[in-house]
Coordinates of C-alpha atoms in Angstrom, one line a residue:
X905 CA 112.2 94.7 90.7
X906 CA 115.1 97.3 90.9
X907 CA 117.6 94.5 90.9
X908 CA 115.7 92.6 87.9
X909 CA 115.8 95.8 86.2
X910 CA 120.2 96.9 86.9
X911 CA 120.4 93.6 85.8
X912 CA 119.0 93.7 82.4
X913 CA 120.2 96.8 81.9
X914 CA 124.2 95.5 82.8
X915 CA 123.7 92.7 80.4
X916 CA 122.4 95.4 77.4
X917 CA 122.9 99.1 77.9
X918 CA 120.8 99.9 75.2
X919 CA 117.6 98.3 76.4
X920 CA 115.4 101.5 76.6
X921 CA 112.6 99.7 78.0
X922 CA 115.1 98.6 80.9
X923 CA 115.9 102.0 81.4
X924 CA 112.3 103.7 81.5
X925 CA 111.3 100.8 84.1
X926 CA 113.7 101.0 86.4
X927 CA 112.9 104.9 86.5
X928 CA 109.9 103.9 87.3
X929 CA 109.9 101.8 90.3
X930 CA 112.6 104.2 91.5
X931 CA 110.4 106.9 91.2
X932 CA 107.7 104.6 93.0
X933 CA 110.3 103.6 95.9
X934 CA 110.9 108.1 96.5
X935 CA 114.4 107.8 95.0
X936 CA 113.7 110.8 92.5
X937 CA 116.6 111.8 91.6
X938 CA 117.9 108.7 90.9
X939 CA 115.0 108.2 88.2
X940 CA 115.4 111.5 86.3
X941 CA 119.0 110.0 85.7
X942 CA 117.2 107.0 84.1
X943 CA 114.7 108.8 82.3
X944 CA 117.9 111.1 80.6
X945 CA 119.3 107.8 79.6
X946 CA 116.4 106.3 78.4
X947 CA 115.6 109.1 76.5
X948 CA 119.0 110.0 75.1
X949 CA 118.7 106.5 73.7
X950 CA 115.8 107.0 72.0
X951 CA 114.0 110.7 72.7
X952 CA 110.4 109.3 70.6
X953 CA 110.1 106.4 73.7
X954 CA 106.5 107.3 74.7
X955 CA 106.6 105.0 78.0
X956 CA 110.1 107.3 79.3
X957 CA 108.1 110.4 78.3
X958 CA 104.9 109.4 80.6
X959 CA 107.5 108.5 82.8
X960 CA 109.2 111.6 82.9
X961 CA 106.1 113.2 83.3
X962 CA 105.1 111.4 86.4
X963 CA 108.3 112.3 88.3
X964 CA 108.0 115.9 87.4
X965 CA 104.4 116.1 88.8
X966 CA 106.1 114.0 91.6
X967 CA 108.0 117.1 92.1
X968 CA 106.0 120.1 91.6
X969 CA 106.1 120.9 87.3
X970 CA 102.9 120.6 86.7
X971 CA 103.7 122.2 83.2
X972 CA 106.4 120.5 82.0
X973 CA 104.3 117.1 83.1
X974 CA 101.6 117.8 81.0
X975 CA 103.9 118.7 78.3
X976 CA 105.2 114.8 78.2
X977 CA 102.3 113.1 79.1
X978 CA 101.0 115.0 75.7
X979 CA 103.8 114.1 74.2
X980 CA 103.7 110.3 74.8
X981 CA 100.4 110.3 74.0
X982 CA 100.7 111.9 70.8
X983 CA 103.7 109.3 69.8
X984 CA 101.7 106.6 71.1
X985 CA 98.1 107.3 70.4
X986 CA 97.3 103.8 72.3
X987 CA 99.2 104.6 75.7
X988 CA 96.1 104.6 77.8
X989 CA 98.5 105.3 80.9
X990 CA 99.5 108.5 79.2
X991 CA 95.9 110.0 78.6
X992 CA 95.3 108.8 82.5
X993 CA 98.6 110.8 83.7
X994 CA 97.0 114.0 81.2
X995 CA 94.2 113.9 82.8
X996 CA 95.3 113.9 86.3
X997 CA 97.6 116.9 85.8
X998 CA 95.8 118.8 83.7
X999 CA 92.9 118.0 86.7
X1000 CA 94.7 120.4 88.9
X1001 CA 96.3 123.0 86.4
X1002 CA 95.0 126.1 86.7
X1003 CA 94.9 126.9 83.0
X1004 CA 91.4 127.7 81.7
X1005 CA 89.9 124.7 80.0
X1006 CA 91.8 121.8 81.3
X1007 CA 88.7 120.0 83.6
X1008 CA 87.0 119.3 80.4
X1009 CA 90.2 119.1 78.5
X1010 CA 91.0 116.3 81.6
X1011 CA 87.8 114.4 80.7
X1012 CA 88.1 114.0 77.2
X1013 CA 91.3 112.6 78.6
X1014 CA 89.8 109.7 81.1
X1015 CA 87.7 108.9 78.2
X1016 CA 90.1 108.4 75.7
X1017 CA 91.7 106.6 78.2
X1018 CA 88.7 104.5 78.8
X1019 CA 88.6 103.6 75.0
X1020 CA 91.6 102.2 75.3
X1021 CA 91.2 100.3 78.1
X1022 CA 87.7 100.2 79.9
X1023 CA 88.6 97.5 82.8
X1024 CA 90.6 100.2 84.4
X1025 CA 88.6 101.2 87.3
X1026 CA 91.0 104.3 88.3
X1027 CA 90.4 106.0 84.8
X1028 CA 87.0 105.7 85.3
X1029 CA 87.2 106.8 89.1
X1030 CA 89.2 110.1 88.0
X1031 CA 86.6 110.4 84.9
X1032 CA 83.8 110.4 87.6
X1033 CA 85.5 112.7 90.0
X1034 CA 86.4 115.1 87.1
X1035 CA 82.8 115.5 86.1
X1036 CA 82.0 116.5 89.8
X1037 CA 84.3 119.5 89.0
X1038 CA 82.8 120.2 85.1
X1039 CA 80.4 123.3 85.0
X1040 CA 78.5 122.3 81.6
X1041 CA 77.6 118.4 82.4
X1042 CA 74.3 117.8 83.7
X1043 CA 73.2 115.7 87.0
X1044 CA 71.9 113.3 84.9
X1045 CA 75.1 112.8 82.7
X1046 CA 76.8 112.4 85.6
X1047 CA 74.6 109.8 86.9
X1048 CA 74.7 108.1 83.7
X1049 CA 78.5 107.7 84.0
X1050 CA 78.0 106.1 87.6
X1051 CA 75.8 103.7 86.2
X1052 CA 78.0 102.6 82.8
X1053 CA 81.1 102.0 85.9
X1054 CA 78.3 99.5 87.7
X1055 CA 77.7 98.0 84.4
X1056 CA 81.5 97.3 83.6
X1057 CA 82.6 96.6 87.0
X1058 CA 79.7 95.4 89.2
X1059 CA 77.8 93.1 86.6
X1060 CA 80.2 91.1 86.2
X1061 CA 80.5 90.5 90.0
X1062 CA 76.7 89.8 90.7
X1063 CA 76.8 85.9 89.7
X1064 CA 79.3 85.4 92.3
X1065 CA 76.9 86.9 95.3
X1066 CA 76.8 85.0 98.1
X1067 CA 74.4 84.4 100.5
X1068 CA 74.8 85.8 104.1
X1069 CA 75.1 83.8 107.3
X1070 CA 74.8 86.6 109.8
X1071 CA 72.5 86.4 112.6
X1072 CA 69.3 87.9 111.7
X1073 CA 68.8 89.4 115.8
X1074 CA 67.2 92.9 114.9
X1075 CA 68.5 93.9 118.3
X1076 CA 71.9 92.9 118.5
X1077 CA 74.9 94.5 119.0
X1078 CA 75.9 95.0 115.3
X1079 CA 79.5 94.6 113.7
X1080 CA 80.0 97.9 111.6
X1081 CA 82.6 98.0 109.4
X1082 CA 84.6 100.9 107.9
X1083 CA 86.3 101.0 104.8
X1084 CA 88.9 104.1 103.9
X1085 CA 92.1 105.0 102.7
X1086 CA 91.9 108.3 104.7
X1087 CA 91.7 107.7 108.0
X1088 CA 95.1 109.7 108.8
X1089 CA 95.8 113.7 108.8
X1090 CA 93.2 114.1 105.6
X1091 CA 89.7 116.0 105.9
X1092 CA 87.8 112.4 106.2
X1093 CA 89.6 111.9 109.7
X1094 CA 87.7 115.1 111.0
X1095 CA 84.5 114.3 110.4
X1096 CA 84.7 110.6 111.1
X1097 CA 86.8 111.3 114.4
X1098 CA 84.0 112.5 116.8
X1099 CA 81.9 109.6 115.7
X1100 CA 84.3 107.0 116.7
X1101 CA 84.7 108.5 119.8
X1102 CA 81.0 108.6 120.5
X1103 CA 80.1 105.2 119.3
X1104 CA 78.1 103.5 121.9
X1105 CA 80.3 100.0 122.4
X1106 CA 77.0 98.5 123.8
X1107 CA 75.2 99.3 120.4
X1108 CA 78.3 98.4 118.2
X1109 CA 81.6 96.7 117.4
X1110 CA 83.6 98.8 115.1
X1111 CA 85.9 97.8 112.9
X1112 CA 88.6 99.7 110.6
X1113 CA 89.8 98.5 107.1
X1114 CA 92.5 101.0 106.5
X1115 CA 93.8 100.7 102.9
X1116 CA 96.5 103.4 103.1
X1117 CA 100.4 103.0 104.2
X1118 CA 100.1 106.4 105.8
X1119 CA 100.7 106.6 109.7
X1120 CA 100.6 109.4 111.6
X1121 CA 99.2 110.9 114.7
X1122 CA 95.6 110.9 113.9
X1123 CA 95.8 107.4 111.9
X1124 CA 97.8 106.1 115.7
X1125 CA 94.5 108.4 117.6
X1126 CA 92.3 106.7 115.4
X1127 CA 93.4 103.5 116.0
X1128 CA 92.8 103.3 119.8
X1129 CA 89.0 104.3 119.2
X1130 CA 87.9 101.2 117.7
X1131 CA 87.9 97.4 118.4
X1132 CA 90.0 96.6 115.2
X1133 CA 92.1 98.0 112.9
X1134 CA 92.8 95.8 109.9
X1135 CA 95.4 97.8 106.8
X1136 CA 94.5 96.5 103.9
X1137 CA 96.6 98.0 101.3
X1138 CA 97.8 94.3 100.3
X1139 CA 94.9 92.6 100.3
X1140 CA 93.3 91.6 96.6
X1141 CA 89.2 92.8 96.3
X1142 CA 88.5 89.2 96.7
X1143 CA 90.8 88.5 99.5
X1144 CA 89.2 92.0 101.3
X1145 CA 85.8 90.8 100.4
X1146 CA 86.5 87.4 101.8
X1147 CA 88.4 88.8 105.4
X1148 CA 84.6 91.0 105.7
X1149 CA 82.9 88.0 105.6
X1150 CA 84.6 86.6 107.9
X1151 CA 85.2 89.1 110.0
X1152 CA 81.4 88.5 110.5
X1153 CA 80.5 92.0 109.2
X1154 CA 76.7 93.2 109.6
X1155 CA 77.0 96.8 108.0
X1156 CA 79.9 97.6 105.8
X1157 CA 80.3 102.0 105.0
X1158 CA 82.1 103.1 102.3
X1159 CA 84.0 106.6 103.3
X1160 CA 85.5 106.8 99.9
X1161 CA 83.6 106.5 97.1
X1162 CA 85.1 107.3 93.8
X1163 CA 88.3 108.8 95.0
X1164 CA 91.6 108.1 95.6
X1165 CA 92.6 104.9 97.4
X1166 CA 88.7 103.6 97.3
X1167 CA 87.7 100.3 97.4
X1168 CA 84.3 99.9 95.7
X1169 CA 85.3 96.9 93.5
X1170 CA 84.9 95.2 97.3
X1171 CA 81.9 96.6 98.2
X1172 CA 80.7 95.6 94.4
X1173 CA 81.3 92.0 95.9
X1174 CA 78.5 92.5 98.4
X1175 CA 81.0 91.3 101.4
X1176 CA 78.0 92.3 103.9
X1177 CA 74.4 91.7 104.1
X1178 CA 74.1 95.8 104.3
X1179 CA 76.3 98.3 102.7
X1180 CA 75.9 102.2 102.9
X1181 CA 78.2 105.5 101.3
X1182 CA 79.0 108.3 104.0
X1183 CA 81.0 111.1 104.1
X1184 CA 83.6 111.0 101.2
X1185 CA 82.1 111.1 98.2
X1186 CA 79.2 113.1 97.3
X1187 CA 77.5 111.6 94.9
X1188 CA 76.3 108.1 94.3
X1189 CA 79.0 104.8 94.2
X1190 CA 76.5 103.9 90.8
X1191 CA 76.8 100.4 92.3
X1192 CA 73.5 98.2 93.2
X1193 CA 75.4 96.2 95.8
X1194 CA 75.3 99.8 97.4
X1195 CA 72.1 100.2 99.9
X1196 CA 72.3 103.5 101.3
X1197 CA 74.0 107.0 101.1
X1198 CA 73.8 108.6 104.4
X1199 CA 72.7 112.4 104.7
X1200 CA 70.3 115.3 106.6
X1201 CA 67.3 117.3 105.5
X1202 CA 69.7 120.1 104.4
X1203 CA 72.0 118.2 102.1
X1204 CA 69.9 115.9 100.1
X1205 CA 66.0 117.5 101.2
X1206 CA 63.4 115.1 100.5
X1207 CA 62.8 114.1 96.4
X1208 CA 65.3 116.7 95.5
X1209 CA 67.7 114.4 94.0
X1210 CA 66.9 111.1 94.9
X1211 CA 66.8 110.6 90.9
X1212 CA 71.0 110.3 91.1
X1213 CA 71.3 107.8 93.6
X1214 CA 71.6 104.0 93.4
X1215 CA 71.5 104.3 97.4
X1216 CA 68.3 104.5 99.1
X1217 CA 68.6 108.2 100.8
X1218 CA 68.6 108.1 104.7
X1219 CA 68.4 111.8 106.6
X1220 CA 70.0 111.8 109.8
X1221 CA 69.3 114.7 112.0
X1222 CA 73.0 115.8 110.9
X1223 CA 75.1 114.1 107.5
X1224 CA 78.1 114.3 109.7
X1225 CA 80.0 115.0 113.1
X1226 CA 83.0 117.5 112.4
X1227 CA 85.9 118.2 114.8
X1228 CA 87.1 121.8 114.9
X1229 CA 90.4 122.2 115.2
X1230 CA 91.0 122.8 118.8
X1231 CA 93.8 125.2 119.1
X1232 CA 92.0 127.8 116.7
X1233 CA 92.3 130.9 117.8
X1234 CA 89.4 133.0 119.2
X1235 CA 86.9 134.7 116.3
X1236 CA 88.1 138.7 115.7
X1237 CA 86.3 141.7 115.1
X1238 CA 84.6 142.2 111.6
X1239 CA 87.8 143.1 109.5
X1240 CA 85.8 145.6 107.6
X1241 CA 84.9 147.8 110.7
X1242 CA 88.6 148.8 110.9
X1243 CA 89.4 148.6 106.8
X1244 CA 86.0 150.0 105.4
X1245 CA 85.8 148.1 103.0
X1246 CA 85.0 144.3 102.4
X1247 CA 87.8 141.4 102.4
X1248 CA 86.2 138.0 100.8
X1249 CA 88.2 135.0 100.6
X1250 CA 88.5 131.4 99.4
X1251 CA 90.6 129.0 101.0
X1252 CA 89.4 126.3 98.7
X1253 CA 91.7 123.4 96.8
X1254 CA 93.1 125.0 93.2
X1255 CA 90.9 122.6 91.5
X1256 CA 87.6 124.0 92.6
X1257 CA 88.7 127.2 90.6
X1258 CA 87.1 127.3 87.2
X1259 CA 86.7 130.2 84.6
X1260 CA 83.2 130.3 85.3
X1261 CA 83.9 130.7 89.1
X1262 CA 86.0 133.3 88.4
X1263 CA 84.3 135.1 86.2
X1264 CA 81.1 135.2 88.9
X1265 CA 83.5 135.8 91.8
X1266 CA 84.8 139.1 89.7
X1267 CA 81.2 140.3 88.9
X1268 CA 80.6 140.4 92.9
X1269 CA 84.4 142.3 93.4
X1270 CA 83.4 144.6 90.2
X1271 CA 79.9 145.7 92.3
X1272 CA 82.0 146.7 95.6
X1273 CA 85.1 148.8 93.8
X1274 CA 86.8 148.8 97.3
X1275 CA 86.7 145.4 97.9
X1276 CA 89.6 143.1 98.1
X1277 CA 89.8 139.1 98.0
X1278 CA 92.1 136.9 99.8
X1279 CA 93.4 133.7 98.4
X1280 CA 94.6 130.9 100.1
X1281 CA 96.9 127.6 99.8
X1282 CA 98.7 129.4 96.5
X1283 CA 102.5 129.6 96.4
X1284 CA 104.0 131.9 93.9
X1285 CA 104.3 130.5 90.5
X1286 CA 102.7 129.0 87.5
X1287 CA 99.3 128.5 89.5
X1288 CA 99.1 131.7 91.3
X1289 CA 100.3 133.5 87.9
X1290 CA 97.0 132.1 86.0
X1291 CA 94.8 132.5 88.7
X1292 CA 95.9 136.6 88.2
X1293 CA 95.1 136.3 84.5
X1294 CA 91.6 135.2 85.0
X1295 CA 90.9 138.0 87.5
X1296 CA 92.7 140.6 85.1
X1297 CA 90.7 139.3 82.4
X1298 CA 87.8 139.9 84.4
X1299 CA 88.2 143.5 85.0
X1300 CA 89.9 142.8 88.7
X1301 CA 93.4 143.7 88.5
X1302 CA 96.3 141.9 90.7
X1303 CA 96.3 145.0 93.4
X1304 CA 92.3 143.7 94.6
X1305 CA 94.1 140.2 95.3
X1306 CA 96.3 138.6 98.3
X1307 CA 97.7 135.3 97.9
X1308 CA 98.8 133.4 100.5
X1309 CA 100.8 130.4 100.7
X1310 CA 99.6 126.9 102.5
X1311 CA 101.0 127.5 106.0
X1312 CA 100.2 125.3 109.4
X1313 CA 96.9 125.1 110.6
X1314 CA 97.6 127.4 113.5
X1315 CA 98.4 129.9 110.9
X1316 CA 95.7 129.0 108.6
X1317 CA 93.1 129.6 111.0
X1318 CA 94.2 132.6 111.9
X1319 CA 93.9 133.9 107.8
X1320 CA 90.3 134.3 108.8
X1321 CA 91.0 137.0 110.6
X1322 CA 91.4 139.2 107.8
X1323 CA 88.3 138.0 105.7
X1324 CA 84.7 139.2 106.3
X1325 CA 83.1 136.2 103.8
X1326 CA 84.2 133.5 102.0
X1327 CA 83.2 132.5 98.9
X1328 CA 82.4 129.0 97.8
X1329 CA 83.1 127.6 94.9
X1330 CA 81.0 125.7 92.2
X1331 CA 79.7 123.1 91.1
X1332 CA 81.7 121.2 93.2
X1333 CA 81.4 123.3 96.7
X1334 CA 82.9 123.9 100.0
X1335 CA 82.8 120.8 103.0
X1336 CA 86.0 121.2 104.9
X1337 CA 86.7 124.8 104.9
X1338 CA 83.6 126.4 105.1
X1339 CA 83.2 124.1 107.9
X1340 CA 86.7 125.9 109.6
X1341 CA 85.5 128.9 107.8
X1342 CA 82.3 129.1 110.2
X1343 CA 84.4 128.1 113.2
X1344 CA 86.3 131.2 113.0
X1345 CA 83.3 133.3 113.0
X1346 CA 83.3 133.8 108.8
X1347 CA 80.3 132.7 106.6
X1348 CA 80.5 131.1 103.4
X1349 CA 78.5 132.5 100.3
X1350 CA 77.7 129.6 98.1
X1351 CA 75.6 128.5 95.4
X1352 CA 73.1 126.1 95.6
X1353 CA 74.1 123.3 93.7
X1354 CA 72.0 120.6 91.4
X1355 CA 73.5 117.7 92.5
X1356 CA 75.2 116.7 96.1
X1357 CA 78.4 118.2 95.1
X1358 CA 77.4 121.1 94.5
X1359 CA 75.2 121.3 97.9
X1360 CA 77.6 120.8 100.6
X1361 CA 78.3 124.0 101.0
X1362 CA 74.6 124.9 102.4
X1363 CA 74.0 122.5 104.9
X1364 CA 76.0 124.5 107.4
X1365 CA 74.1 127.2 106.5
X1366 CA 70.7 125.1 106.9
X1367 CA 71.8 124.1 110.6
X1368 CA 72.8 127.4 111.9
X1369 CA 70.2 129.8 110.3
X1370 CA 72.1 131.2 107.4
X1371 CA 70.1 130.9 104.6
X1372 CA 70.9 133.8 103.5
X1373 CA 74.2 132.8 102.5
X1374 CA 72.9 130.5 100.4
X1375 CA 72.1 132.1 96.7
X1376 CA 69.7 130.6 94.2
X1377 CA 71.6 131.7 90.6
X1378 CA 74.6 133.9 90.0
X1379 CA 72.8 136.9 89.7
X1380 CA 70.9 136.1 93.3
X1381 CA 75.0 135.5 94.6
X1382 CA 75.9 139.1 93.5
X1383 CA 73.1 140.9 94.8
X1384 CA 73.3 138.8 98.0
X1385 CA 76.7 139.7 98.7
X1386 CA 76.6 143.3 97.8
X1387 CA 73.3 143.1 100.6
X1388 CA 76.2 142.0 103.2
X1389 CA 78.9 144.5 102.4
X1390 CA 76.4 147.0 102.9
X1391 CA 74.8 145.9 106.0
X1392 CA 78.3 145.1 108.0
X1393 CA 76.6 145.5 111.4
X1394 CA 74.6 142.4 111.0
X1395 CA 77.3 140.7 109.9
X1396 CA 79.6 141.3 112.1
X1397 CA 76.9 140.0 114.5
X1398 CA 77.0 136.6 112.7
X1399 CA 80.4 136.7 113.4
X1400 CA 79.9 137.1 116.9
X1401 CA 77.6 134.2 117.5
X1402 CA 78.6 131.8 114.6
X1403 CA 80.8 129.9 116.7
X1404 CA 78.3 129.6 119.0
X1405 CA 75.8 128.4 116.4
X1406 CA 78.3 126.1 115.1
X1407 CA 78.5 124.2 118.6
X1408 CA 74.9 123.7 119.3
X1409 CA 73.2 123.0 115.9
X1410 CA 73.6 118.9 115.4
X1411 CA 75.7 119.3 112.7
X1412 CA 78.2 120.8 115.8
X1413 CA 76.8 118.1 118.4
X1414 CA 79.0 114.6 117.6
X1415 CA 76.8 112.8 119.9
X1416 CA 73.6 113.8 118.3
X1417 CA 75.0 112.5 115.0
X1418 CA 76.3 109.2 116.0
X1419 CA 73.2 108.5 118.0
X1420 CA 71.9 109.1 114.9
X1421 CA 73.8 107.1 112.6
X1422 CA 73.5 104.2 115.0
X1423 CA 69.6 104.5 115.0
X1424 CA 69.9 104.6 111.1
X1425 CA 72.2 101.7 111.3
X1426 CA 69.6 100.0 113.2
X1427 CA 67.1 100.8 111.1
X1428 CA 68.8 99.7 108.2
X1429 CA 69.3 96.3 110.2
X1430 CA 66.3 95.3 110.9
X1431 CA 64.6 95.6 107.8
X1432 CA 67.6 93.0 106.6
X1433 CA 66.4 90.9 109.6
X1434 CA 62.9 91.4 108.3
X1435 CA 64.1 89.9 104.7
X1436 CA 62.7 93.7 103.3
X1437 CA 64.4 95.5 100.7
X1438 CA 66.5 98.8 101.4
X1439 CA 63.8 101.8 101.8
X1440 CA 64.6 105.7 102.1
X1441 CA 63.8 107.0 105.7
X1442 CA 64.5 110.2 107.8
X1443 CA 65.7 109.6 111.2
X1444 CA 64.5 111.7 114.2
X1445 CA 65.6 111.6 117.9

């Protein structure tokens, strides 16, 4: 294509289009540089060209300007109201800006989008993921939105179903299949890690469909834990839906859901006689060809929101395995023994942050004068700059904060050193890094959530005994963590035994929780064998 593109461009100079397409398969192919050159030209030709603007603003995000990218991907779309790649670009930048209204601004964004061109499944993807993030959007909206990307992209499919020729032997070894674009150094790989390795191969045959070009040392440690390892990235949804069928499939799992590099529009195909959602996604796929979502007691209790699912819930004894990072260093004293005063932190992704978590974090700093509040992953800059004008605006000046930049995860880890409690986010919580968080002896304060996303961040707390870091309503978060920097004695005995906890609750044990999914597995199985329908069920062992 970058030859096509010289070419047209050597036989008329002026072709702007030329210009702005070459920029962008450059851009696509890493040659950056290169394709701001294009862009200038493209541009100097004619500086109204909305496709070089959204362009322009794709590089720039490619390279860190998150302002500037918004400011062409506004302008493209406001010189071509009907470039539905522009609104998609806006609303992936303005996703992760920390400016205060841009998730909903980001919405409106994926839905004008959407208007302009509903058969793009990404838009809709990023519209569903954006929600997650939105504080003043109901469960039930959200679900609604799940269920209108089933309709436009599912429905269509279901004529096509076939049926399946697997051997219905409720006690054979089953063919699992796994389906991810982030089985390489990504959060995923840590919880789905310890379950490969403790896969009984007498039970099952597991298989990998990788749909990512990354390769690194966990995708290579990955690899040599299953039976096959099949990178998809080329493969069309039908020929991917085709190569499960043949690959004899009996239970296909979905680790993506609606994020980046899924492949649901397979799955929508119903490539295996059972199909289940695990792990990366939390929240339902919206899609019937979907049977079950995978979770524990604490995550998803009993009728609490089966109402939002598609998926027939199944409660493991733990949602997931999760590999602590091994050369963490050992858990510390209580910080606030030696500083007298309380250190909370947050080491959570910048697009967690929201006014309104902001606003509740202050009210807790404002109730403890001496307190301070650690900040992690934030580099100086644009981000870090906003991030100190909500707090100020807030009544917590810049002196009661400490940023620090993302760093190794040696030295990551040890950042929980200096903090006493983290503080989740909301109402899309903590998984990862409260997980880490608890490893290194610090609880996490969340807020119970009204949908999955929002309840990740208390299941830890439900399999180690720490309900009392989980708070019921913002008022119940304050007064709970003013409790804590008041009582620092018992909680620098959590800190003390947390690791501990951590280790031998299920949630800590991976060979509880694959025993467990493969009993699940089983479960789910046999009732195909039995021609039965998918059912919710708790698993014990």
């Amino acid at each position: 294509a970058i030859a096509s593109f010289r070419i047209a461009i050597a036989l008329v100079p002026t072709d702007v289009d030329a210009w702005s397409n070459l920029s962008a398969t450059l851009n696509e192919n890493g040659q950056k540089e290169e394709a701001l050159v294009c862009l200038d030209r493209a541009l100097a030709l004619n500086p109204q060209h909305s496709s070089s603007l959204n362009n322009l603003g794709f590089a720039l995000q490619g390279l860190g300007d998150t302002a500037q990218a918004i400011a062409c991907f506004a302008r493209a779309a406001e010189i071509d109201p009907n470039n539905a790649k522009a609104y998609f670009n806006l609303g992936c930048a303005l996703q992760v800006s920390p400016l205060p209204d841009e998730p909903e601004t980001a919405i409106a964004c994926y839905r004008h989008g959407l208007a302009l061109n509903p058969d793009h499944p990404h838009t809709h993807n990023n519209l569903l993921m954006g929600l997650q993030y939105a504080v003043n959007v109901t469960p039930q909206e959200i679900f609604s939105q799940h269920l209108q990307f089933a309709r436009q992209f599912e429905a269509p499919l279901k004529k096509s179903w076939q049926p399946h020729a697997n051997d219905r032997d409720p006690q054979r070894r089953l063919k699992i299949g796994y389906v991810s674009a982030d089985l390489h150094n990504h959060a995923v790989a840590s919880f789905i890690e310890p379950i490969l390795t403790h896969h009984d191969p007498r039970q099952v045959e597991v298989t990998c469909y990788y749909n990512s070009i990354k390769n690194d040392a966990v995708s290579e440690r990955l690899r040599t834990l299953v039976s096959h390892w099949i990178p998809c990235t080329t493969f069309s949804e039908d020929q991917l839906a085709a190569r499960i069928r043949a690959d004899g499939i009996d239970i296909l799992i979905d680790l993506s859901g609606h994020t980046g590099g899924n492949r649901l529009l397979t799955f929508a195909r119903k490539p295996a006689p059972v199909q289940a959602s695990w792990i990366g996604y939390p929240g339902t796929s919206g899609l019937a060809a979907m049977d079950y979502y995978l979770a524990d007691r604490f995550y998803l209790p009993v009728g609490l929101m089966d109402d939002q699912f598609t998926e027939k819930i199944v409660r493991m004894p733990a949602v997931s395995g999760f590999q602590p990072y091994t050369g963490a260093p050992e858990v510390n004293a209580l910080p606030a023994l030696a500083n007298g005063a309380i250190t909370f932190g947050s080491f959570n992704q910048l697009h967690k942050f929201s006014e309104t978590v902001i606003a509740l974090w202050s009210a807790l700093l404002r109730a403890l004068p001496t307190s301070t509040m650690l900040l992690g992953g934030l580099p100086p800059g644009e981000k870090r700059d906003g991030l100190i004008r909500f707090f100020a605006d807030q009544g917590v000046p810049a002196s009661r904060l400490r940023f620090h930049e993302r760093c190794p995860l040696d030295s990551y880890m040890a950042l929980h050193h200096q903090v006493d409690i983290c503080l989740d986010t909301f109402p899309y919580s903590g998984g990862t890094t409260t997980l880490h968080a608890a490893w290194m002896g610090v609880p996490t304060l969340t807020l119970a959530g009204k949908n999955a996303a929002g309840r990740q961040g208390g299941v830890l707390q439900g399999h180690t005994g720490l309900e009392a870091f989980v708070a019921s309503d913002p008022d119940d978060f304050v007064r709970r963590g003013v409790w804590w920097a008041q009582h620092l004695d018992a909680l620098a005995d959590i800190r003390a035994g947390l690791r501990t906890r951590f280790k031998t609750c299920a949630l800590g044990q991976p060979t509880i929780v694959a025993a467990g999914l493969e009993k699940a597995l089983r479960q789910m199985w046999q009732r195909w064998c039995a021609g039965l329908p998918p059912e919710s069920f708790d698993v014990t062992l």
